[in-house]
Amino acid sequence: KAGVTQTPRYLIKTRGQQVTLSCSPISGHRSVSWYQQTPGQGLQFLFEYFSETQRNKGNFPGRFSGRQFSNSRSEMNVSTLELGDSALYLCASSRGGDQNTEAFFGQGTRLTVV
Amino acid sequence: AQRVTQPEKLLSVFKGAPVELKCNYSYSGSPELFWYVQYSRQRLQLLLRHISRESIKGFTADLNKGETSFHLKKPFAQEEDSAMYYCALPQGTGKLIFGQGTTLQVKP
């Protein structure tokens, strides 16, 4: 079956702009999580959605937001971009049953803010 | 605060040598821990988890609650084991706390 798909793969944006990233989970998976990966901070959790509801949230400013649609696809939005937002953004999907459920990761969206 | 620490950024060994990738955690309670791996140009994927107590690709990991460790071990490293390895601690549903990762380099 198809894996987790993230679009676009690469993005270049200017400071102050906003950006929307998309994630299509594995069919049947209802949980979608987002992570930011940078060389300095590593992998950091942004938020998780399950059945269109945000269940868990990391320590990121309000400029980072997300949503999930009824088909479990998820989008992540970053407003008023800063240079420090340059990172690889990873999406992961799982069945969402409990915390021991395996997470399947997408290949990521590489965001560069100039 | 719950935290995962991988003290080594890079571990370089020769093919056939034993490998131990270190992971320490801070958590009050009985943790469930994972090891994820990212091979070159591939996506992050689960290698093994404590709850399964299984050996994957020759790797094993034992939870030591006294030392709060979950080290990943393999008796004989292969070149195809070269990758980035992350130790991860679930914190509620859908959230994983990752260590900083260790790059394993297996030299021929």
mmCIF file of C-alpha atoms in Angstrom:
data_model
loop_
_atom_site.group_PDB
_atom_site.id
_atom_site.type_symbol
_atom_site.label_atom_id
_atom_site.label_comp_id
_atom_site.label_asym_id
_atom_site.label_seq_id
_atom_site.Cartn_x
_atom_site.Cartn_y
_atom_site.Cartn_z
ATOM 1 C CA LYS A 1 0.000 0.000 0.000
ATOM 2 C CA ALA A 2 1.069 3.592 -0.537
ATOM 3 C CA GLY A 3 3.166 5.186 2.157
ATOM 4 C CA VAL A 4 2.811 8.599 3.749
ATOM 5 C CA THR A 5 2.972 11.278 1.074
ATOM 6 C CA GLN A 6 4.087 14.840 1.709
ATOM 7 C CA THR A 7 3.809 17.677 -0.754
ATOM 8 C CA PRO A 8 5.601 19.657 -1.879
ATOM 9 C CA ARG A 9 9.020 18.103 -1.381
ATOM 10 C CA TYR A 10 10.848 21.427 -1.511
ATOM 11 C CA LEU A 11 9.805 25.023 -0.859
ATOM 12 C CA ILE A 12 11.578 28.335 -0.843
ATOM 13 C CA LYS A 13 9.800 31.215 0.843
ATOM 14 C CA THR A 14 10.631 34.753 1.876
ATOM 15 C CA ARG A 15 10.593 36.026 5.442
ATOM 16 C CA GLY A 16 7.147 37.210 6.422
ATOM 17 C CA GLN A 17 5.294 34.963 4.005
ATOM 18 C CA GLN A 18 3.150 32.051 5.009
ATOM 19 C CA VAL A 19 3.303 28.462 3.848
ATOM 20 C CA THR A 20 1.056 25.406 3.819
ATOM 21 C CA LEU A 21 2.404 21.869 3.792
ATOM 22 C CA SER A 22 0.318 18.821 3.043
ATOM 23 C CA CYS A 23 0.396 15.245 4.301
ATOM 24 C CA SER A 24 -1.596 12.261 3.056
ATOM 25 C CA PRO A 25 -1.487 9.390 5.561
ATOM 26 C CA ILE A 26 -1.523 5.686 4.872
ATOM 27 C CA SER A 27 -5.016 4.493 4.084
ATOM 28 C CA GLY A 28 -6.832 3.572 7.281
ATOM 29 C CA HIS A 29 -4.584 5.646 9.519
ATOM 30 C CA ARG A 30 -6.455 8.252 11.518
ATOM 31 C CA SER A 31 -3.578 9.876 13.391
ATOM 32 C CA VAL A 32 -1.235 12.378 11.771
ATOM 33 C CA SER A 33 1.709 13.937 13.606
ATOM 34 C CA TRP A 34 4.048 16.675 12.470
ATOM 35 C CA TYR A 35 7.708 17.144 13.367
ATOM 36 C CA GLN A 36 10.329 19.767 12.640
ATOM 37 C CA GLN A 37 13.848 18.507 12.007
ATOM 38 C CA THR A 38 16.848 20.842 12.169
ATOM 39 C CA PRO A 39 20.573 20.147 12.603
ATOM 40 C CA GLY A 40 20.632 22.036 15.888
ATOM 41 C CA GLN A 41 17.435 20.898 17.579
ATOM 42 C CA GLY A 42 16.929 17.499 15.971
ATOM 43 C CA LEU A 43 13.407 16.116 15.658
ATOM 44 C CA GLN A 44 10.834 18.150 17.549
ATOM 45 C CA PHE A 45 7.146 17.389 17.827
ATOM 46 C CA LEU A 46 4.756 20.040 16.547
ATOM 47 C CA PHE A 47 1.262 18.573 16.938
ATOM 48 C CA GLU A 48 -0.912 15.541 16.347
ATOM 49 C CA TYR A 49 -4.380 15.220 14.891
ATOM 50 C CA PHE A 50 -6.813 12.359 15.215
ATOM 51 C CA SER A 51 -10.251 12.342 13.641
ATOM 52 C CA GLU A 52 -9.978 16.044 12.801
ATOM 53 C CA THR A 53 -9.139 17.014 16.406
ATOM 54 C CA GLN A 54 -5.814 18.178 17.750
ATOM 55 C CA ARG A 55 -4.935 15.740 20.547
ATOM 56 C CA ASN A 56 -1.396 16.743 21.364
ATOM 57 C CA LYS A 57 0.714 19.845 20.901
ATOM 58 C CA GLY A 58 4.405 20.654 21.204
ATOM 59 C CA ASN A 59 6.096 23.837 22.329
ATOM 60 C CA PHE A 60 5.954 25.890 19.170
ATOM 61 C CA PRO A 61 4.594 29.412 18.761
ATOM 62 C CA GLY A 62 1.094 30.041 17.508
ATOM 63 C CA ARG A 63 2.448 30.807 14.035
ATOM 64 C CA PHE A 64 2.496 27.042 13.579
ATOM 65 C CA SER A 65 -0.936 25.588 13.096
ATOM 66 C CA GLY A 66 -2.515 22.570 11.519
ATOM 67 C CA ARG A 67 -5.719 20.868 10.653
ATOM 68 C CA GLN A 68 -7.006 17.506 9.594
ATOM 69 C CA PHE A 69 -9.754 16.751 7.130
ATOM 70 C CA SER A 70 -12.409 14.053 7.242
ATOM 71 C CA ASN A 71 -10.312 11.827 4.945
ATOM 72 C CA SER A 72 -7.438 12.090 7.504
ATOM 73 C CA ARG A 73 -5.292 14.209 5.228
ATOM 74 C CA SER A 74 -3.563 16.942 7.166
ATOM 75 C CA GLU A 75 -2.135 20.357 6.472
ATOM 76 C CA MET A 76 0.343 22.382 8.427
ATOM 77 C CA ASN A 77 0.544 26.147 8.140
ATOM 78 C CA VAL A 78 3.307 28.484 9.204
ATOM 79 C CA SER A 79 2.550 32.187 9.139
ATOM 80 C CA THR A 80 4.944 35.122 9.199
ATOM 81 C CA LEU A 81 7.917 32.971 8.307
ATOM 82 C CA GLU A 82 11.245 33.524 10.027
ATOM 83 C CA LEU A 83 14.693 32.447 8.900
ATOM 84 C CA GLY A 84 14.762 29.994 11.803
ATOM 85 C CA ASP A 85 11.771 28.143 10.373
ATOM 86 C CA SER A 86 14.024 26.684 7.693
ATOM 87 C CA ALA A 87 13.878 22.957 8.346
ATOM 88 C CA LEU A 88 12.738 19.573 7.167
ATOM 89 C CA TYR A 89 9.109 19.067 8.171
ATOM 90 C CA LEU A 90 8.124 15.450 8.645
ATOM 91 C CA CYS A 91 4.683 14.007 8.844
ATOM 92 C CA ALA A 92 3.933 10.633 10.405
ATOM 93 C CA SER A 93 0.757 8.615 10.375
ATOM 94 C CA SER A 94 -0.452 5.781 12.567
ATOM 95 C CA ARG A 95 -3.635 3.931 13.385
ATOM 96 C CA GLY A 96 -3.737 6.069 16.493
ATOM 97 C CA GLY A 97 -4.848 3.386 18.907
ATOM 98 C CA ASP A 98 -2.318 4.019 21.648
ATOM 99 C CA GLN A 99 1.121 5.454 22.181
ATOM 100 C CA ASN A 100 2.833 2.204 21.253
ATOM 101 C CA THR A 101 1.428 2.219 17.745
ATOM 102 C CA GLU A 102 4.110 2.360 15.076
ATOM 103 C CA ALA A 103 4.443 5.700 13.305
ATOM 104 C CA PHE A 104 5.111 5.703 9.562
ATOM 105 C CA PHE A 105 6.980 8.716 8.276
ATOM 106 C CA GLY A 106 6.825 10.618 5.038
ATOM 107 C CA GLN A 107 9.890 11.792 3.165
ATOM 108 C CA GLY A 108 9.424 15.320 4.388
ATOM 109 C CA THR A 109 9.090 18.808 2.992
ATOM 110 C CA ARG A 110 12.298 20.833 2.933
ATOM 111 C CA LEU A 111 11.415 24.463 3.695
ATOM 112 C CA THR A 112 13.981 27.182 3.101
ATOM 113 C CA VAL A 113 13.202 30.701 4.282
ATOM 114 C CA VAL A 114 15.290 33.444 2.699
ATOM 115 C CA ALA B 1 10.732 16.706 31.965
ATOM 116 C CA GLN B 2 10.839 13.598 29.853
ATOM 117 C CA ARG B 3 13.988 13.484 27.814
ATOM 118 C CA VAL B 4 15.963 11.116 25.609
ATOM 119 C CA THR B 5 19.719 11.407 25.360
ATOM 120 C CA GLN B 6 21.979 9.826 22.789
ATOM 121 C CA PRO B 7 25.474 10.834 23.875
ATOM 122 C CA GLU B 8 27.298 9.952 20.663
ATOM 123 C CA LYS B 9 26.763 11.911 17.468
ATOM 124 C CA LEU B 10 28.932 9.528 15.486
ATOM 125 C CA LEU B 11 29.940 5.933 16.038
ATOM 126 C CA SER B 12 32.425 4.447 13.626
ATOM 127 C CA VAL B 13 33.227 0.723 13.650
ATOM 128 C CA PHE B 14 34.712 -1.837 11.299
ATOM 129 C CA LYS B 15 32.612 -4.499 9.619
ATOM 130 C CA GLY B 16 32.231 -7.506 11.896
ATOM 131 C CA ALA B 17 32.815 -5.507 15.085
ATOM 132 C CA PRO B 18 30.176 -5.297 17.826
ATOM 133 C CA VAL B 19 28.010 -2.213 17.951
ATOM 134 C CA GLU B 20 26.348 -0.497 20.876
ATOM 135 C CA LEU B 21 24.369 2.680 20.324
ATOM 136 C CA LYS B 22 23.609 4.353 23.625
ATOM 137 C CA CYS B 23 20.279 5.762 24.692
ATOM 138 C CA ASN B 24 19.367 7.119 28.111
ATOM 139 C CA TYR B 25 16.000 8.454 29.104
ATOM 140 C CA SER B 26 14.358 10.365 31.900
ATOM 141 C CA TYR B 27 10.834 9.226 32.615
ATOM 142 C CA SER B 28 8.820 8.519 35.714
ATOM 143 C CA GLY B 29 7.058 5.228 35.268
ATOM 144 C CA SER B 30 7.458 2.278 32.945
ATOM 145 C CA PRO B 31 8.520 3.630 29.572
ATOM 146 C CA GLU B 32 7.908 2.146 26.188
ATOM 147 C CA LEU B 33 10.866 2.947 23.951
ATOM 148 C CA PHE B 34 11.566 2.705 20.258
ATOM 149 C CA TRP B 35 14.549 2.741 17.961
ATOM 150 C CA TYR B 36 14.006 4.371 14.587
ATOM 151 C CA VAL B 37 16.496 4.234 11.724
ATOM 152 C CA GLN B 38 17.044 6.370 8.669
ATOM 153 C CA TYR B 39 19.144 4.887 5.876
ATOM 154 C CA SER B 40 20.640 7.188 3.261
ATOM 155 C CA ARG B 41 17.951 8.751 1.054
ATOM 156 C CA GLN B 42 15.205 6.771 2.778
ATOM 157 C CA ARG B 43 12.507 7.812 5.197
ATOM 158 C CA LEU B 44 12.625 7.365 8.926
ATOM 159 C CA GLN B 45 11.329 3.911 9.885
ATOM 160 C CA LEU B 46 10.807 1.852 12.994
ATOM 161 C CA LEU B 47 13.596 -0.599 13.739
ATOM 162 C CA LEU B 48 12.368 -2.119 16.964
ATOM 163 C CA ARG B 49 10.411 -1.383 20.108
ATOM 164 C CA HIS B 50 10.820 -2.469 23.670
ATOM 165 C CA ILE B 51 7.325 -3.896 23.986
ATOM 166 C CA SER B 52 7.940 -6.400 21.177
ATOM 167 C CA ARG B 53 11.174 -7.753 22.653
ATOM 168 C CA GLU B 54 12.252 -8.864 19.203
ATOM 169 C CA SER B 55 15.464 -8.863 17.209
ATOM 170 C CA ILE B 56 15.366 -7.002 13.912
ATOM 171 C CA LYS B 57 18.226 -7.238 11.413
ATOM 172 C CA GLY B 58 20.331 -8.695 14.220
ATOM 173 C CA PHE B 59 19.740 -5.707 16.515
ATOM 174 C CA THR B 60 18.414 -6.033 20.042
ATOM 175 C CA ALA B 61 17.714 -3.513 22.771
ATOM 176 C CA ASP B 62 17.135 -4.163 26.441
ATOM 177 C CA LEU B 63 15.421 -1.775 28.774
ATOM 178 C CA ASN B 64 17.461 -1.228 31.931
ATOM 179 C CA LYS B 65 15.265 0.659 34.366
ATOM 180 C CA GLY B 66 18.021 0.929 36.967
ATOM 181 C CA GLU B 67 20.328 2.716 34.546
ATOM 182 C CA THR B 68 17.417 4.286 32.605
ATOM 183 C CA SER B 69 18.937 3.035 29.377
ATOM 184 C CA PHE B 70 17.762 1.372 26.189
ATOM 185 C CA HIS B 71 20.979 0.706 24.312
ATOM 186 C CA LEU B 72 20.838 -0.798 20.822
ATOM 187 C CA LYS B 73 23.242 -3.651 20.203
ATOM 188 C CA LYS B 74 24.412 -5.858 17.392
ATOM 189 C CA PRO B 75 27.171 -8.440 17.759
ATOM 190 C CA PHE B 76 28.592 -8.131 14.226
ATOM 191 C CA ALA B 77 28.124 -4.910 12.273
ATOM 192 C CA GLN B 78 27.484 -4.993 8.532
ATOM 193 C CA GLU B 79 28.141 -2.203 6.042
ATOM 194 C CA GLU B 80 24.431 -1.978 5.311
ATOM 195 C CA ASP B 81 23.859 -1.008 8.948
ATOM 196 C CA SER B 82 25.364 2.408 8.237
ATOM 197 C CA ALA B 83 22.576 4.870 8.957
ATOM 198 C CA MET B 84 21.243 7.425 11.425
ATOM 199 C CA TYR B 85 19.667 5.871 14.514
ATOM 200 C CA TYR B 86 17.182 7.613 16.788
ATOM 201 C CA CYS B 87 15.966 6.501 20.177
ATOM 202 C CA ALA B 88 12.400 7.658 20.884
ATOM 203 C CA LEU B 89 10.060 7.826 23.856
ATOM 204 C CA PRO B 90 6.292 8.051 23.337
ATOM 205 C CA GLN B 91 4.632 10.808 25.325
ATOM 206 C CA GLY B 92 0.918 10.389 24.904
ATOM 207 C CA THR B 93 -0.706 9.439 21.663
ATOM 208 C CA GLY B 94 0.928 10.575 18.470
ATOM 209 C CA LYS B 95 3.932 12.204 20.120
ATOM 210 C CA LEU B 96 7.465 10.876 20.148
ATOM 211 C CA ILE B 97 10.351 12.488 21.990
ATOM 212 C CA PHE B 98 13.476 11.781 19.980
ATOM 213 C CA GLY B 99 17.094 11.747 20.986
ATOM 214 C CA GLN B 100 19.528 13.752 18.889
ATOM 215 C CA GLY B 101 20.456 10.721 16.859
ATOM 216 C CA THR B 102 23.650 8.758 16.316
ATOM 217 C CA THR B 103 25.226 8.245 12.937
ATOM 218 C CA LEU B 104 26.587 4.727 12.654
ATOM 219 C CA GLN B 105 29.370 4.339 10.131
ATOM 220 C CA VAL B 106 30.469 0.786 9.384
ATOM 221 C CA LYS B 107 33.780 0.707 7.560
ATOM 222 C CA PRO B 108 34.771 -2.199 5.294
#
